Short mmCIF file of C-alpha atoms and ligand atoms in Angstrom, two decimals:
data_model
loop_
_atom_site.label_atom_id
_atom_site.label_comp_id
_atom_site.label_asym_id
_atom_site.label_seq_id
_atom_site.Cartn_x
_atom_site.Cartn_y
_atom_site.Cartn_z
CA MET A 1 -22.42 -3.37 23.92
CA SER A 2 -21.98 -0.37 26.21
CA ASN A 3 -23.59 2.87 25.11
CA GLU A 4 -20.76 4.93 26.56
CA THR A 5 -19.77 7.66 24.12
CA THR A 6 -16.25 8.73 23.25
CA ASN A 7 -15.41 12.30 22.54
CA LEU A 8 -13.38 13.15 19.42
CA PHE A 9 -11.24 15.21 21.73
CA SER A 10 -10.39 12.48 24.21
CA ASN A 11 -6.82 11.26 24.61
CA PHE A 12 -5.54 8.08 23.04
CA LYS A 13 -2.28 6.16 22.80
CA ILE A 14 -0.77 4.24 19.91
CA GLY A 15 2.12 2.23 21.34
CA ASN A 16 3.81 4.73 23.62
CA MET A 17 2.78 7.71 21.47
CA ALA A 18 0.35 9.91 23.44
CA LEU A 19 -2.26 11.66 21.31
CA LYS A 20 -4.41 14.54 22.46
CA ASN A 21 -7.45 13.63 20.32
CA ARG A 22 -8.75 11.11 17.76
CA LEU A 23 -8.15 13.22 14.64
CA VAL A 24 -5.48 12.35 12.09
CA VAL A 25 -4.49 13.93 8.77
CA ALA A 26 -4.64 11.25 6.06
CA PRO A 27 -1.58 10.78 3.85
CA MET A 28 -1.83 12.90 0.69
CA THR A 29 0.70 13.12 -2.13
CA ARG A 30 1.14 16.78 -3.06
CA VAL A 31 4.03 16.62 -5.58
CA SER A 32 5.64 19.74 -4.07
CA ALA A 33 9.16 18.54 -3.36
CA TYR A 34 12.24 19.62 -5.29
CA GLU A 35 13.10 17.44 -8.26
CA ASP A 36 15.77 15.62 -6.23
CA GLY A 37 13.15 14.50 -3.68
CA THR A 38 14.04 16.90 -0.86
CA ALA A 39 11.13 18.64 0.85
CA GLY A 40 10.05 21.76 -1.03
CA PRO A 41 9.61 25.33 0.26
CA LEU A 42 5.84 25.18 0.88
CA MET A 43 5.81 21.90 2.74
CA LYS A 44 6.74 23.12 6.22
CA ASP A 45 3.84 25.59 6.37
CA TYR A 46 1.49 22.97 4.91
CA TYR A 47 2.22 20.39 7.62
CA GLN A 48 2.53 22.93 10.43
CA ALA A 49 -0.96 24.29 9.64
CA PHE A 50 -2.56 20.90 10.42
CA ALA A 51 -0.73 20.78 13.73
CA ALA A 52 -1.75 24.34 14.61
CA GLY A 53 -5.28 23.44 13.49
CA GLY A 54 -5.60 20.81 16.21
CA PHE A 55 -4.93 17.42 14.54
CA SER A 56 -3.16 15.20 17.06
CA LEU A 57 -1.41 13.16 14.36
CA ILE A 58 -0.28 13.82 10.80
CA ILE A 59 0.60 11.04 8.39
CA THR A 60 2.76 12.45 5.59
CA GLU A 61 2.25 11.91 1.91
CA GLY A 62 3.87 8.72 0.58
CA LEU A 63 7.68 9.09 0.54
CA TYR A 64 9.65 6.95 -1.88
CA THR A 65 12.08 4.62 -0.19
CA ASP A 66 14.94 3.86 -2.58
CA LYS A 67 16.69 4.92 -5.76
CA HIS A 68 15.67 1.82 -7.67
CA PHE A 69 11.99 1.43 -8.60
CA SER A 70 10.08 3.07 -5.73
CA GLN A 71 9.49 6.60 -6.97
CA GLY A 72 5.97 7.15 -8.31
CA TYR A 73 5.67 10.80 -9.23
CA LYS A 74 7.63 13.80 -10.40
CA TYR A 75 8.23 16.17 -7.45
CA GLN A 76 7.31 13.41 -4.98
CA PRO A 77 9.41 13.69 -1.81
CA GLY A 78 11.72 10.79 -0.94
CA LEU A 79 13.35 9.39 2.17
CA ALA A 80 16.10 7.58 0.36
CA ASP A 81 19.24 9.51 1.37
CA GLU A 82 20.70 11.83 4.00
CA THR A 83 19.75 14.97 2.07
CA HIS A 84 16.11 13.90 1.97
CA MET A 85 16.30 13.13 5.67
CA GLU A 86 17.83 16.52 6.58
CA SER A 87 15.09 18.34 4.65
CA TRP A 88 12.39 16.83 6.93
CA LYS A 89 14.01 17.93 10.20
CA THR A 90 12.55 21.44 10.13
CA ILE A 91 9.10 19.99 9.32
CA THR A 92 9.05 17.43 12.13
CA GLU A 93 10.31 20.14 14.53
CA ALA A 94 7.64 22.62 13.45
CA VAL A 95 4.89 20.01 13.87
CA HIS A 96 6.14 19.01 17.31
CA LYS A 97 6.40 22.63 18.38
CA ALA A 98 2.75 23.10 17.42
CA GLY A 99 1.79 20.13 19.63
CA SER A 100 1.22 17.24 17.20
CA LYS A 101 2.89 13.99 16.21
CA ILE A 102 4.01 13.11 12.70
CA ILE A 103 4.46 9.75 10.99
CA ALA A 104 6.25 9.24 7.65
CA GLN A 105 4.35 7.14 5.15
CA LEU A 106 6.80 4.91 3.24
CA MET A 107 5.66 4.10 -0.27
CA HIS A 108 6.83 2.03 -3.22
CA ALA A 109 4.82 2.75 -6.37
CA GLY A 110 5.66 -0.47 -8.25
CA ALA A 111 3.71 -0.73 -11.51
CA LEU A 112 1.89 2.57 -10.87
CA SER A 113 5.08 4.63 -11.17
CA GLN A 114 4.48 7.55 -13.54
CA TYR A 115 7.96 9.00 -13.20
CA ASN A 116 11.26 7.84 -11.80
CA LYS A 117 14.36 9.98 -11.95
CA TYR A 118 16.62 7.00 -11.15
CA THR A 119 15.50 4.34 -13.63
CA GLY A 120 13.60 4.33 -16.90
CA GLN A 121 11.37 1.40 -16.03
CA SER A 122 8.79 0.29 -13.47
CA ALA A 123 8.91 -3.03 -11.63
CA ALA A 124 6.11 -5.07 -10.09
CA PRO A 125 5.30 -8.62 -8.93
CA SER A 126 4.43 -9.57 -12.52
CA ALA A 127 4.62 -7.95 -15.94
CA VAL A 128 0.96 -6.90 -15.93
CA LYS A 129 0.02 -3.56 -17.43
CA PRO A 130 -1.99 -1.57 -14.85
CA LEU A 131 -5.66 -0.83 -15.52
CA GLY A 132 -6.69 2.75 -16.12
CA GLU A 133 -4.57 5.74 -17.00
CA GLU A 134 -1.89 7.79 -15.31
CA MET A 135 -3.03 10.70 -13.16
CA THR A 136 -2.68 13.99 -14.98
CA PHE A 137 -2.80 15.99 -11.75
CA TYR A 138 0.50 14.30 -10.91
CA TYR A 139 2.02 15.14 -14.33
CA GLY A 140 0.94 11.78 -15.84
CA ASN A 141 -0.22 11.20 -19.37
CA GLY A 142 -1.98 8.28 -21.11
CA GLU A 143 -1.74 4.61 -20.28
CA TYR A 144 0.63 3.13 -17.72
CA SER A 145 3.64 1.28 -19.07
CA THR A 146 3.98 -2.45 -18.53
CA PRO A 147 6.34 -3.11 -15.61
CA LYS A 148 9.07 -5.70 -15.61
CA GLU A 149 8.71 -8.65 -13.26
CA ILE A 150 10.77 -7.87 -10.20
CA SER A 151 13.48 -10.45 -9.38
CA GLN A 152 14.03 -11.99 -5.93
CA GLU A 153 17.27 -10.02 -5.66
CA GLU A 154 15.41 -6.80 -6.44
CA ILE A 155 12.80 -7.70 -3.81
CA GLU A 156 15.68 -7.72 -1.32
CA ASP A 157 16.47 -4.16 -2.49
CA VAL A 158 12.83 -3.17 -1.86
CA ILE A 159 12.99 -4.49 1.71
CA ALA A 160 16.36 -2.82 2.28
CA GLY A 161 14.87 0.43 0.97
CA PHE A 162 12.03 0.37 3.50
CA VAL A 163 14.49 -0.42 6.29
CA HIS A 164 16.85 2.40 5.29
CA ALA A 165 13.97 4.87 4.93
CA ALA A 166 12.60 3.90 8.35
CA ARG A 167 16.00 4.49 9.96
CA LEU A 168 16.18 7.88 8.23
CA ALA A 169 12.65 8.69 9.46
CA LYS A 170 13.80 8.10 13.02
CA GLU A 171 16.83 10.32 12.49
CA ALA A 172 14.68 13.07 10.96
CA GLY A 173 12.55 13.25 14.12
CA PHE A 174 9.41 11.43 12.97
CA ASP A 175 7.37 9.64 15.63
CA GLY A 176 6.97 6.57 13.46
CA VAL A 177 6.47 5.16 9.98
CA GLU A 178 3.48 3.79 8.13
CA ILE A 179 4.06 1.12 5.50
CA HIS A 180 1.84 1.92 2.51
CA GLY A 181 0.19 -1.42 1.84
CA ALA A 182 -2.87 0.04 0.10
CA ASN A 183 -4.35 1.83 -2.91
CA GLY A 184 -2.80 -0.28 -5.68
CA TYR A 185 0.89 0.45 -5.03
CA LEU A 186 3.65 -2.19 -4.83
CA LEU A 187 2.61 -4.06 -1.67
CA ASP A 188 -1.03 -4.07 -2.77
CA GLN A 189 0.11 -5.38 -6.18
CA PHE A 190 1.57 -8.38 -4.35
CA LEU A 191 -1.66 -8.85 -2.38
CA THR A 192 -3.89 -8.68 -5.47
CA VAL A 193 -4.34 -11.88 -7.48
CA TYR A 194 -4.65 -10.27 -10.91
CA THR A 195 -1.38 -8.30 -10.57
CA ASN A 196 0.55 -11.12 -8.88
CA LYS A 197 1.08 -14.18 -11.08
CA ARG A 198 4.24 -15.33 -9.29
CA THR A 199 4.89 -18.96 -8.49
CA ASP A 200 7.64 -18.33 -5.90
CA ARG A 201 7.05 -17.72 -2.18
CA PHE A 202 5.66 -14.21 -2.93
CA GLY A 203 2.78 -15.48 -5.08
CA GLY A 204 -0.08 -17.98 -4.89
CA ASN A 205 -2.19 -18.22 -1.73
CA LEU A 206 -3.00 -15.28 0.54
CA ALA A 207 -0.24 -16.16 3.03
CA ASN A 208 2.31 -16.03 0.22
CA ARG A 209 0.88 -12.81 -1.19
CA LEU A 210 1.38 -11.26 2.26
CA ASN A 211 5.01 -12.36 2.44
CA LEU A 212 6.38 -9.02 1.26
CA TYR A 213 4.36 -7.24 3.98
CA LYS A 214 5.77 -9.66 6.51
CA GLU A 215 9.38 -9.26 5.41
CA ILE A 216 9.16 -5.48 5.33
CA ILE A 217 7.39 -5.22 8.69
CA THR A 218 9.71 -7.60 10.53
CA SER A 219 12.87 -6.08 9.01
CA VAL A 220 11.75 -2.52 9.76
CA ARG A 221 10.80 -3.44 13.33
CA HIS A 222 14.18 -5.05 13.84
CA ALA A 223 15.91 -1.91 12.53
CA VAL A 224 13.98 0.76 14.45
CA GLY A 225 13.41 -1.04 17.77
CA ALA A 226 10.26 -1.73 19.77
CA GLU A 227 9.50 1.88 20.72
CA PHE A 228 9.28 3.53 17.29
CA ILE A 229 5.70 3.52 15.98
CA LEU A 230 5.10 1.19 13.04
CA GLY A 231 1.76 1.06 11.25
CA VAL A 232 0.43 -0.35 8.01
CA ARG A 233 -2.29 0.85 5.65
CA PHE A 234 -4.78 -1.39 3.81
CA SER A 235 -7.51 -0.76 1.25
CA GLN A 236 -9.58 -2.74 -1.17
CA GLY A 237 -9.94 -0.07 -3.86
CA LYS A 238 -6.95 1.14 -5.85
CA VAL A 239 -6.20 4.49 -7.44
CA ASN A 240 -6.54 2.74 -10.82
CA ASP A 241 -9.36 0.28 -9.87
CA PHE A 242 -11.79 1.94 -7.47
CA GLU A 243 -14.31 -0.84 -6.98
CA TYR A 244 -11.93 -3.77 -6.37
CA LYS A 245 -12.95 -6.10 -3.50
CA TRP A 246 -10.90 -8.76 -1.70
CA PRO A 247 -11.88 -12.08 -3.33
CA ALA A 248 -12.70 -14.15 -0.23
CA LYS A 249 -14.29 -11.07 1.38
CA GLU A 250 -14.51 -11.20 5.21
CA ALA A 251 -12.36 -14.32 5.35
CA ASP A 252 -9.53 -12.48 3.55
CA ALA A 253 -9.99 -9.44 5.77
CA ARG A 254 -9.91 -11.45 8.99
CA TYR A 255 -6.91 -13.51 7.92
CA THR A 256 -5.00 -10.42 6.78
CA PHE A 257 -5.61 -8.31 9.87
CA GLU A 258 -4.99 -11.17 12.30
CA TYR A 259 -1.79 -12.14 10.54
CA ILE A 260 -0.47 -8.58 10.28
CA SER A 261 -1.18 -7.92 13.95
CA SER A 262 0.91 -10.97 14.86
CA LEU A 263 3.95 -9.31 13.25
CA GLY A 264 4.32 -6.57 15.85
CA VAL A 265 2.80 -3.48 14.22
CA ASP A 266 1.37 -0.73 16.45
CA TYR A 267 -1.70 0.12 14.40
CA ILE A 268 -3.72 -0.67 11.29
CA HIS A 269 -5.02 2.10 9.03
CA THR A 270 -7.93 1.14 6.76
CA THR A 271 -9.28 3.18 3.89
CA GLU A 272 -12.52 2.79 1.96
CA HIS A 273 -14.61 5.25 -0.08
CA VAL A 274 -16.94 5.56 2.88
CA ALA A 275 -15.40 4.34 6.13
CA ASN A 276 -18.81 3.76 7.69
CA ALA A 277 -20.16 1.54 4.89
CA PRO A 278 -20.14 -2.27 4.96
CA ALA A 279 -16.98 -3.64 3.34
CA PHE A 280 -18.74 -6.70 1.85
CA ASP A 281 -22.25 -8.20 1.82
CA GLY A 282 -22.56 -8.18 5.61
CA HIS A 283 -22.79 -5.12 7.80
CA LEU A 284 -19.19 -4.80 9.00
CA SER A 285 -16.99 -1.96 7.77
CA LEU A 286 -13.35 -2.67 6.91
CA SER A 287 -12.15 -0.83 10.01
CA GLU A 288 -14.55 -2.85 12.15
CA LEU A 289 -13.18 -6.06 10.66
CA ALA A 290 -9.70 -4.84 11.54
CA LYS A 291 -10.79 -3.96 15.09
CA THR A 292 -12.42 -7.32 15.69
CA SER A 293 -9.65 -9.41 14.07
CA ALA A 294 -6.60 -7.66 15.49
CA ASP A 295 -6.01 -6.49 19.02
CA LEU A 296 -4.63 -3.16 17.83
CA PRO A 297 -5.57 0.49 17.48
CA VAL A 298 -7.35 1.10 14.17
CA ILE A 299 -7.43 4.33 12.19
CA ALA A 300 -10.38 4.52 9.77
CA ASN A 301 -10.43 6.67 6.64
CA GLY A 302 -12.79 7.60 3.83
CA GLY A 303 -15.52 10.19 3.53
CA ILE A 304 -15.22 11.41 7.11
CA ASN A 305 -16.13 15.00 6.40
CA GLN A 306 -18.33 16.10 9.29
CA GLU A 307 -18.18 15.58 13.04
CA LYS A 308 -21.15 13.18 12.86
CA ASP A 309 -19.28 10.87 10.43
CA ALA A 310 -16.37 10.67 12.85
CA LEU A 311 -18.56 10.15 15.92
CA LYS A 312 -20.52 7.35 14.26
CA LEU A 313 -17.34 5.31 13.78
CA LEU A 314 -15.93 6.09 17.18
CA ASN A 315 -19.08 5.43 19.17
CA ALA A 316 -19.87 2.18 17.38
CA LYS A 317 -16.28 1.14 18.22
CA LYS A 318 -15.56 0.69 14.53
CA ALA A 319 -12.32 2.67 14.93
CA ASP A 320 -10.13 4.33 17.53
CA MET A 321 -8.98 7.22 15.37
CA LEU A 322 -10.27 8.85 12.21
CA SER A 323 -8.11 10.12 9.39
CA ILE A 324 -9.37 12.96 7.26
CA GLY A 325 -8.14 13.71 3.74
CA LYS A 326 -9.85 16.17 1.44
CA ALA A 327 -11.90 17.83 4.18
CA ALA A 328 -8.62 18.56 5.98
CA LEU A 329 -7.26 20.26 2.86
CA ALA A 330 -10.28 22.57 2.85
CA ASN A 331 -9.99 22.94 6.64
CA PRO A 332 -6.45 22.49 8.00
CA ASP A 333 -8.01 23.55 11.32
CA TRP A 334 -10.86 20.97 11.14
CA PRO A 335 -10.43 19.92 14.81
CA ASN A 336 -10.40 23.50 16.11
CA LEU A 337 -13.40 24.48 13.96
CA VAL A 338 -15.43 21.46 15.08
CA GLU A 339 -14.50 21.83 18.73
CA SER A 340 -15.65 25.44 18.76
CA GLY A 341 -18.80 24.72 16.72
CA ARG A 342 -17.79 26.80 13.71
CA GLN A 343 -18.66 26.25 10.04
CA LEU A 344 -16.43 24.00 7.85
CA ASN A 345 -15.40 24.96 4.30
CA GLU A 346 -16.52 22.64 1.48
CA PHE A 347 -13.71 20.81 -0.33
CA SER A 348 -13.42 21.60 -4.07
CA PHE A 349 -11.53 19.55 -6.69
CA GLU A 350 -10.43 22.92 -8.11
CA MET A 351 -7.70 22.68 -5.44
CA PHE A 352 -6.08 19.99 -7.64
CA ASN A 353 -6.59 21.68 -11.01
CA PRO A 354 -4.46 21.36 -13.06
CA ILE A 355 -1.86 19.93 -10.62
CA ALA A 356 -2.52 18.58 -7.11
CA ASP A 357 0.36 20.55 -5.64
CA LEU A 358 0.58 23.08 -2.82
CA ARG A 359 0.99 26.12 -5.07
CA THR A 360 -2.29 25.40 -6.87
CA ALA A 361 -4.07 24.73 -3.57
CA ASN A 362 -2.71 27.86 -1.91
CA ASP A 363 -3.84 30.00 -4.86
CA PHE A 364 -7.30 28.45 -4.61
CA LEU A 365 -7.52 28.99 -0.86
CA ARG A 366 -6.37 32.62 -1.15
CA LYS A 367 -9.10 33.33 -3.70
CA ASN A 368 -11.93 31.38 -2.10
CA HIS A 369 -11.38 31.16 1.64
CA ALA A 370 -10.22 34.69 2.30
C1 FMN B 401 -4.48 14.52 -3.46
C2 FMN B 401 -4.51 13.19 -2.74
C3 FMN B 401 -3.33 12.52 -2.54
C4 FMN B 401 -3.31 11.28 -1.87
N1 FMN B 401 -2.11 10.66 -1.63
C5 FMN B 401 -2.06 9.56 -0.84
C6 FMN B 401 -0.82 9.02 -0.40
O1 FMN B 401 0.27 9.53 -0.68
N2 FMN B 401 -0.86 7.91 0.37
C7 FMN B 401 -2.03 7.31 0.74
O2 FMN B 401 -2.02 6.29 1.44
N3 FMN B 401 -3.22 7.82 0.36
C8 FMN B 401 -3.27 8.94 -0.40
N4 FMN B 401 -4.47 9.51 -0.72
C9 FMN B 401 -5.72 8.93 -0.19
C10 FMN B 401 -6.15 9.64 1.10
O3 FMN B 401 -5.25 9.32 2.16
C11 FMN B 401 -7.57 9.20 1.51
O4 FMN B 401 -7.59 7.80 1.62
C12 FMN B 401 -8.64 9.63 0.53
O5 FMN B 401 -8.51 11.01 0.21
C13 FMN B 401 -10.04 9.38 1.11
O6 FMN B 401 -10.22 10.11 2.31
P1 FMN B 401 -11.13 11.43 2.36
O7 FMN B 401 -12.51 11.00 1.92
O8 FMN B 401 -11.08 11.91 3.76
O9 FMN B 401 -10.52 12.41 1.38
C14 FMN B 401 -4.52 10.72 -1.41
C15 FMN B 401 -5.71 11.41 -1.63
C16 FMN B 401 -5.72 12.64 -2.26
C17 FMN B 401 -7.03 13.36 -2.43
#
């Protein structure tokens, strides 16, 4: 292995998207849209601050894709109609003006939906009640409800929703879309054996459990063309089952990443609690498994708080880019601070108390980071 080092501030390219450094804002749901799913008043400044702060790429919070079963949270933004789309134009423009790129994360909540203004029910691969409890900082309360088993016809609606949302993302000026295949939401429910008891072509072995990923990825690619950036996010842990591991471990990881890369995506985004830690019993991290199984750019996420965490991944060639979540909320200018050797603020969960929205966070920052 070469001992050449890569700077966090070196250029990179995903597809034909030129990036000025290796630093990405991780997708984070902030429940700060209007009730109809259009972008809310604080969102432009929120996203623009990351761009002004030096991140080369921003991945938005998960946007719901249709008016059937996809919405997960009250005040979650959507990308399901023209009005939603129009509301993002000023945000994508502001981010571009400040010198960064922006990708829309497309998300279907499936069984983990805590609120849906369009239907009174959640839908998932199988009628399995989710583990854990709803998230109170997203206006949830108590146990999840048991979803209905989604029909094949409704699966077609899911795919059509992702396709429509991806087209709208292009029209709104985004540089690409990321399919949210992680963290326990709908696609991950299909991937996971205990939430997918189906006996049709969407259930059973790993290849079948990846069929929804395949159909969404190939349909979206067909709709947006070869140039528009298309990525996909994977995790083992879920928001309602933190310690979950893929059952066949490295074999599942290798199969999944190799297969997904064959479908024509531009990048893979992996998230773990600690991006640098081994994913299974061996020594390889999840991002490293993605890098060595797929010939694609890999974005790694999880616990990358300091410059040294980011450099470790980059220099060991475990990832090409690093996405930063909570530390970016405490430091929207993380790249600029690190590049100029200045002190970073510590993240505090008080930013999400009682609600993980932008108003609460702004109040916290005004009081504590004056
Ligand atoms: C408030 C909050 C909201 C999040 N919302 C999303 C989301 O919409 N989509 C997603 O893929 N991950 C979401 N995540 C997970 C983050 O992208 C990231 O994986 C996690 O925070 C770990 O990275 P970190 O250690 O840098 O914070 C969210 C995390 C937080 C803290």
